[in-house]
Coordinates of C-alpha atoms and ligand atoms in Angstrom, one line a residue:
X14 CA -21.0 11.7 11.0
X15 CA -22.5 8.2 11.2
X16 CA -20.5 5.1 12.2
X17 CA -19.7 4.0 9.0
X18 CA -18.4 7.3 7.9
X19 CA -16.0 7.4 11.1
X20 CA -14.4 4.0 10.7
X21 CA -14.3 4.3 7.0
X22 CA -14.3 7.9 5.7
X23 CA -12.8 6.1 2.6
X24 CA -12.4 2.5 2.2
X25 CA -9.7 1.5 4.4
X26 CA -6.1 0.2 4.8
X27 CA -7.5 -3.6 5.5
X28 CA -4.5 -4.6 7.0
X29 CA -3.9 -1.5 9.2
X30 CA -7.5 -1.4 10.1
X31 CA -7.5 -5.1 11.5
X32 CA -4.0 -4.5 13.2
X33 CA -5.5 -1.5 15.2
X34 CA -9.1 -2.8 16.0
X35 CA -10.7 -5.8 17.4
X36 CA -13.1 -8.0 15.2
X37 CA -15.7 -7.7 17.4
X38 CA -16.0 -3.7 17.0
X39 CA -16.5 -4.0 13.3
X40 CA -19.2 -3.1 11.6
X41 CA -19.5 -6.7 9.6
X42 CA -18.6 -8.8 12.8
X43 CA -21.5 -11.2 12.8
X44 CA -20.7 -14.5 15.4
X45 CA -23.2 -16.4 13.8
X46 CA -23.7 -18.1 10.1
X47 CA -24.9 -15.4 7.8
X48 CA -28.8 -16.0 8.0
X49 CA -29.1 -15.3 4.3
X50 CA -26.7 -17.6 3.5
X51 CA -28.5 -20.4 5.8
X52 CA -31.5 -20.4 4.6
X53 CA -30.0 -20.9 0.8
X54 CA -27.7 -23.4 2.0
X55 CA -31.1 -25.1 3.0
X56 CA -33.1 -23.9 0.2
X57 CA -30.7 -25.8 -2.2
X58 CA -30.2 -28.9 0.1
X59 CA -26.9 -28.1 0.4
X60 CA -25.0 -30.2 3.2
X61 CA -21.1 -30.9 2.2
X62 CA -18.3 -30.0 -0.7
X63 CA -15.7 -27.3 -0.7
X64 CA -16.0 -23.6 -0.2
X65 CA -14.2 -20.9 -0.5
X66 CA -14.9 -18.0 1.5
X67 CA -13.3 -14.3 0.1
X68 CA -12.6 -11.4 2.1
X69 CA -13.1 -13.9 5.4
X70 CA -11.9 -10.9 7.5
X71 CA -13.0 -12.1 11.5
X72 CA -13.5 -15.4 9.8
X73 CA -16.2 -16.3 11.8
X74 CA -18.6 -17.6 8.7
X75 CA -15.6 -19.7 7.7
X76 CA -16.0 -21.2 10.8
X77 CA -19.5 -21.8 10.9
X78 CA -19.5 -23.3 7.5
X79 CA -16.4 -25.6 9.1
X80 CA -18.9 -26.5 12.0
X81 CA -21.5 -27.6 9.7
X82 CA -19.3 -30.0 7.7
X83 CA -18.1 -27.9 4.6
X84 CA -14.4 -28.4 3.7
X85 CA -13.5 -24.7 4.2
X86 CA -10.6 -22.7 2.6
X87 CA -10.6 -19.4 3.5
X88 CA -8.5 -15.8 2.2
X89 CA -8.5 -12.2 3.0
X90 CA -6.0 -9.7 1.7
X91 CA -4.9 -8.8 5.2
X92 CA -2.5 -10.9 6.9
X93 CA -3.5 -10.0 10.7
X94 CA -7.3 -11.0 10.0
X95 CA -5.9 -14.3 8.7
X96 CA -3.5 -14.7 11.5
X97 CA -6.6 -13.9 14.0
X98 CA -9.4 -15.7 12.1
X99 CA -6.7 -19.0 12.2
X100 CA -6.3 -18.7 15.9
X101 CA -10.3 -18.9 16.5
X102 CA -10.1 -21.6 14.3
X103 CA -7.4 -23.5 16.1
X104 CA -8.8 -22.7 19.5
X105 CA -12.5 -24.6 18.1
X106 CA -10.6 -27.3 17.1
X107 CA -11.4 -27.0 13.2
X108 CA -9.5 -27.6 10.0
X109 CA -9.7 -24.9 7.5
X110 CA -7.3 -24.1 5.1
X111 CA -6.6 -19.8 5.7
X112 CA -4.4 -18.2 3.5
X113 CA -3.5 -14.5 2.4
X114 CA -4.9 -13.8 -0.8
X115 CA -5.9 -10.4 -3.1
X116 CA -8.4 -11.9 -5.1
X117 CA -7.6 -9.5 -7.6
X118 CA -4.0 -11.3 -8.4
X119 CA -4.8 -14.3 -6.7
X120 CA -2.9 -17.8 -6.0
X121 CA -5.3 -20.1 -5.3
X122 CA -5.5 -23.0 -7.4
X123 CA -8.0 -25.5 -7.8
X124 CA -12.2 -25.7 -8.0
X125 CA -14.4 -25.1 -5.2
X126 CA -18.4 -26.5 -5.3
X127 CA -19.2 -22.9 -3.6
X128 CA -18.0 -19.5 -3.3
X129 CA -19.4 -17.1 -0.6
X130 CA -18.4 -13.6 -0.4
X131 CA -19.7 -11.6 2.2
X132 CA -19.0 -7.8 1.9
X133 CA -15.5 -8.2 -0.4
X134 CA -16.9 -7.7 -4.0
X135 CA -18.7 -4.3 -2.6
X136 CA -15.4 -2.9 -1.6
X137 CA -13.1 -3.7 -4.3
X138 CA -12.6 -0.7 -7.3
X139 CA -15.8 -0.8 -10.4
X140 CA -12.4 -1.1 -13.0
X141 CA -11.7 -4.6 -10.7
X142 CA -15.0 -5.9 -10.9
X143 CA -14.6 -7.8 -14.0
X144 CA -11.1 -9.4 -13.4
X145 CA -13.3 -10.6 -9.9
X146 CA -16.3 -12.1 -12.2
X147 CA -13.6 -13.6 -14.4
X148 CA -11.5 -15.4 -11.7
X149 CA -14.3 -16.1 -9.5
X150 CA -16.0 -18.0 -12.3
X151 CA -12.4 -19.5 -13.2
X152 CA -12.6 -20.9 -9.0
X153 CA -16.4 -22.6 -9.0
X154 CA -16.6 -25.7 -10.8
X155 CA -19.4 -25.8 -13.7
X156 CA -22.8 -25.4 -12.0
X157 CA -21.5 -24.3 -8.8
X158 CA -22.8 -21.6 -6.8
X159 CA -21.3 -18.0 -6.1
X160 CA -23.1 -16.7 -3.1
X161 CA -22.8 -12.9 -2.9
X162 CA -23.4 -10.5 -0.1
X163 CA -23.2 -6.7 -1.2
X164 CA -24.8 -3.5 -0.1
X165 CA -27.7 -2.3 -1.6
X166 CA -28.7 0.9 -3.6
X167 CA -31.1 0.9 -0.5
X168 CA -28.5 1.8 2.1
X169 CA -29.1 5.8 2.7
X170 CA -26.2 6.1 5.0
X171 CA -23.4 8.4 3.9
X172 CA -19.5 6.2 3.6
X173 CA -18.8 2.6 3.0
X174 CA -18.7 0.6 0.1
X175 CA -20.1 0.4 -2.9
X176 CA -23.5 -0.2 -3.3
X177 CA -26.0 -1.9 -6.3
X178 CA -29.0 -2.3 -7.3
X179 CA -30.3 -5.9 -8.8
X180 CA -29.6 -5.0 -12.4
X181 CA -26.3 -4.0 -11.8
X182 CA -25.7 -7.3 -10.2
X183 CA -27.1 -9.1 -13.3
X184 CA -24.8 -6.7 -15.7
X185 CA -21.3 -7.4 -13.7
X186 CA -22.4 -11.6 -13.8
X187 CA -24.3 -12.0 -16.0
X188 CA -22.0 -13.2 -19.1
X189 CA -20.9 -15.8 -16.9
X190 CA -23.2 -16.9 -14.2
X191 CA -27.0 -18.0 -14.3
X192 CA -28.6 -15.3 -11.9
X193 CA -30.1 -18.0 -9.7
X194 CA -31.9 -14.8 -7.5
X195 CA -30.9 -11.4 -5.8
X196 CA -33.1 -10.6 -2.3
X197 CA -33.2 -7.6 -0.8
X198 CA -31.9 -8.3 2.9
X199 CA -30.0 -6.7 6.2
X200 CA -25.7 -6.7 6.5
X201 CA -26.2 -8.3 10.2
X202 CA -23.0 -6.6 12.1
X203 CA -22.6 -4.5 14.9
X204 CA -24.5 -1.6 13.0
X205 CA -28.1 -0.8 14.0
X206 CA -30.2 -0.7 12.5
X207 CA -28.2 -2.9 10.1
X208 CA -27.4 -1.6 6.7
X209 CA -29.8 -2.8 3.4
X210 CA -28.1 -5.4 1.4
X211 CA -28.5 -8.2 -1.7
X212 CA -28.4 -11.6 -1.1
X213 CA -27.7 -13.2 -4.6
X214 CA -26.9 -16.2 -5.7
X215 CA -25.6 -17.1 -9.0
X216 CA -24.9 -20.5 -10.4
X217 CA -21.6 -20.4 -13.0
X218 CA -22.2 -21.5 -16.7
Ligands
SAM319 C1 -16.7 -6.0 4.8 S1 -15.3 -7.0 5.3 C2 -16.2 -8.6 5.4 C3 -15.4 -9.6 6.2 C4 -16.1 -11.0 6.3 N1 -16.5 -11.6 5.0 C5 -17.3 -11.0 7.2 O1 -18.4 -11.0 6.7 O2 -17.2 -10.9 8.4 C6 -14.5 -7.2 3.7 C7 -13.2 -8.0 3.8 O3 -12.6 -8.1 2.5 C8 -11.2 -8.1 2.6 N2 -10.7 -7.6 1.3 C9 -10.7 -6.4 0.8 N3 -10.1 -6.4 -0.4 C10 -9.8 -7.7 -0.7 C11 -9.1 -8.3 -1.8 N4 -8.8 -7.6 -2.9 N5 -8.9 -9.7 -1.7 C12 -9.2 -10.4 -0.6 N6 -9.8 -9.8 0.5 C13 -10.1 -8.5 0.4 C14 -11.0 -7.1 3.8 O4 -9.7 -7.3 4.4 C15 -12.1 -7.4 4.7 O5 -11.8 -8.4 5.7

């Protein structure tokens, strides 16, 4: 049984899982701004706007983005990760706005210049993934960008989320976002070697 399959035999209770373990030990804990993200950030001359960060979990791109001047509101459906993800915050001295949220039924209000979601869509049921595109799109204003991490069809190992190839990606979006480009990549955690992943980004209508 590989590690994936023995933390997550099935997708798991989010908010038991992150009352029971420390960020650090999971597999998507990455201290460090998500390197695919980075280099589109800079790719598109990106510097400052809002962002909305879904599934923040450990919350540690939240806070990177924070760091590098991006007015930061971040959700995850389990309370204790947002409780622990605020703390860090606090403790770096940084403002970002954290709130419980299922994205599926959510409560945010408002337009964000970005969206990043790193490893949420992936794990969220195929009979969701439409009311996601739908109120994902509904959260960017026109011409903003949806940046989306997600395993790939790559990724051999056995357990774990969901996992797509680039044409799925442009089916789920594609009504409702200009597929801007989808790169194969690496889900830098604390798995090794790291598991194969899509970097998209997609630009709403
Ligand atoms: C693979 S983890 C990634 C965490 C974080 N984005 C990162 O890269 O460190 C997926 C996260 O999505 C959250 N999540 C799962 N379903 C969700 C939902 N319906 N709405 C919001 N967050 C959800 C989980 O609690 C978990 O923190």
């Amino acid at each position: 049984m590989n590690e994936l399959q023995r933390q997550f035999p099935d997708l798991p209770d989010w908010e038991k899982l992150y009352q029971q373990q420390q960020v650090e030990s999971m597999p998507w804990y990455n201290p460090i701004l998500d390197t695919d993200l980075e280099q589109a950030l800079k790719k598109l001359k990106l510097e400052r706007g809002t962002i909305l960060d879904i599934g923040t979990g450990p919350g540690t791109q939240a806070i990177a983005l924070a760091q590098r001047g991006f007015r930061v509101t971040a959700t995850d459906i389990s309370e204790t990760a947002i409780a622990k993800a605020k703390n860090q915050a606090q403790a770096k001295g940084l403002n970002i706005f954290f709130q419980t949220d299922d994205i599926l039924d959510t409560r945010i209000e408002g337009k964000f210049d970005f969206v990043f979601d790193r490893g949420c869509f992936h794990v969220l049921p195929p009979e969701r993934r439409q009311t996601y595109v739908d109120t994902v799109h509904g959260l960017i204003v026109t011409q903003g960008y949806l940046f989306l991490k997600c395993f790939s069809h790559l990724e051999t190992r056995e357990g774990g989320p969901y996992r797509f190839t680039p044409e799925q990606i442009r089916e789920v979006f594609g009504d409702r976002f200009q597929v801007i480009s989808i790169e194969e990549t690496a889900y830098q955690g604390t798995l090794d070697p790291p598991p194969k992943a899509l970097f998209c980004i997609l630009q709403k209508y």
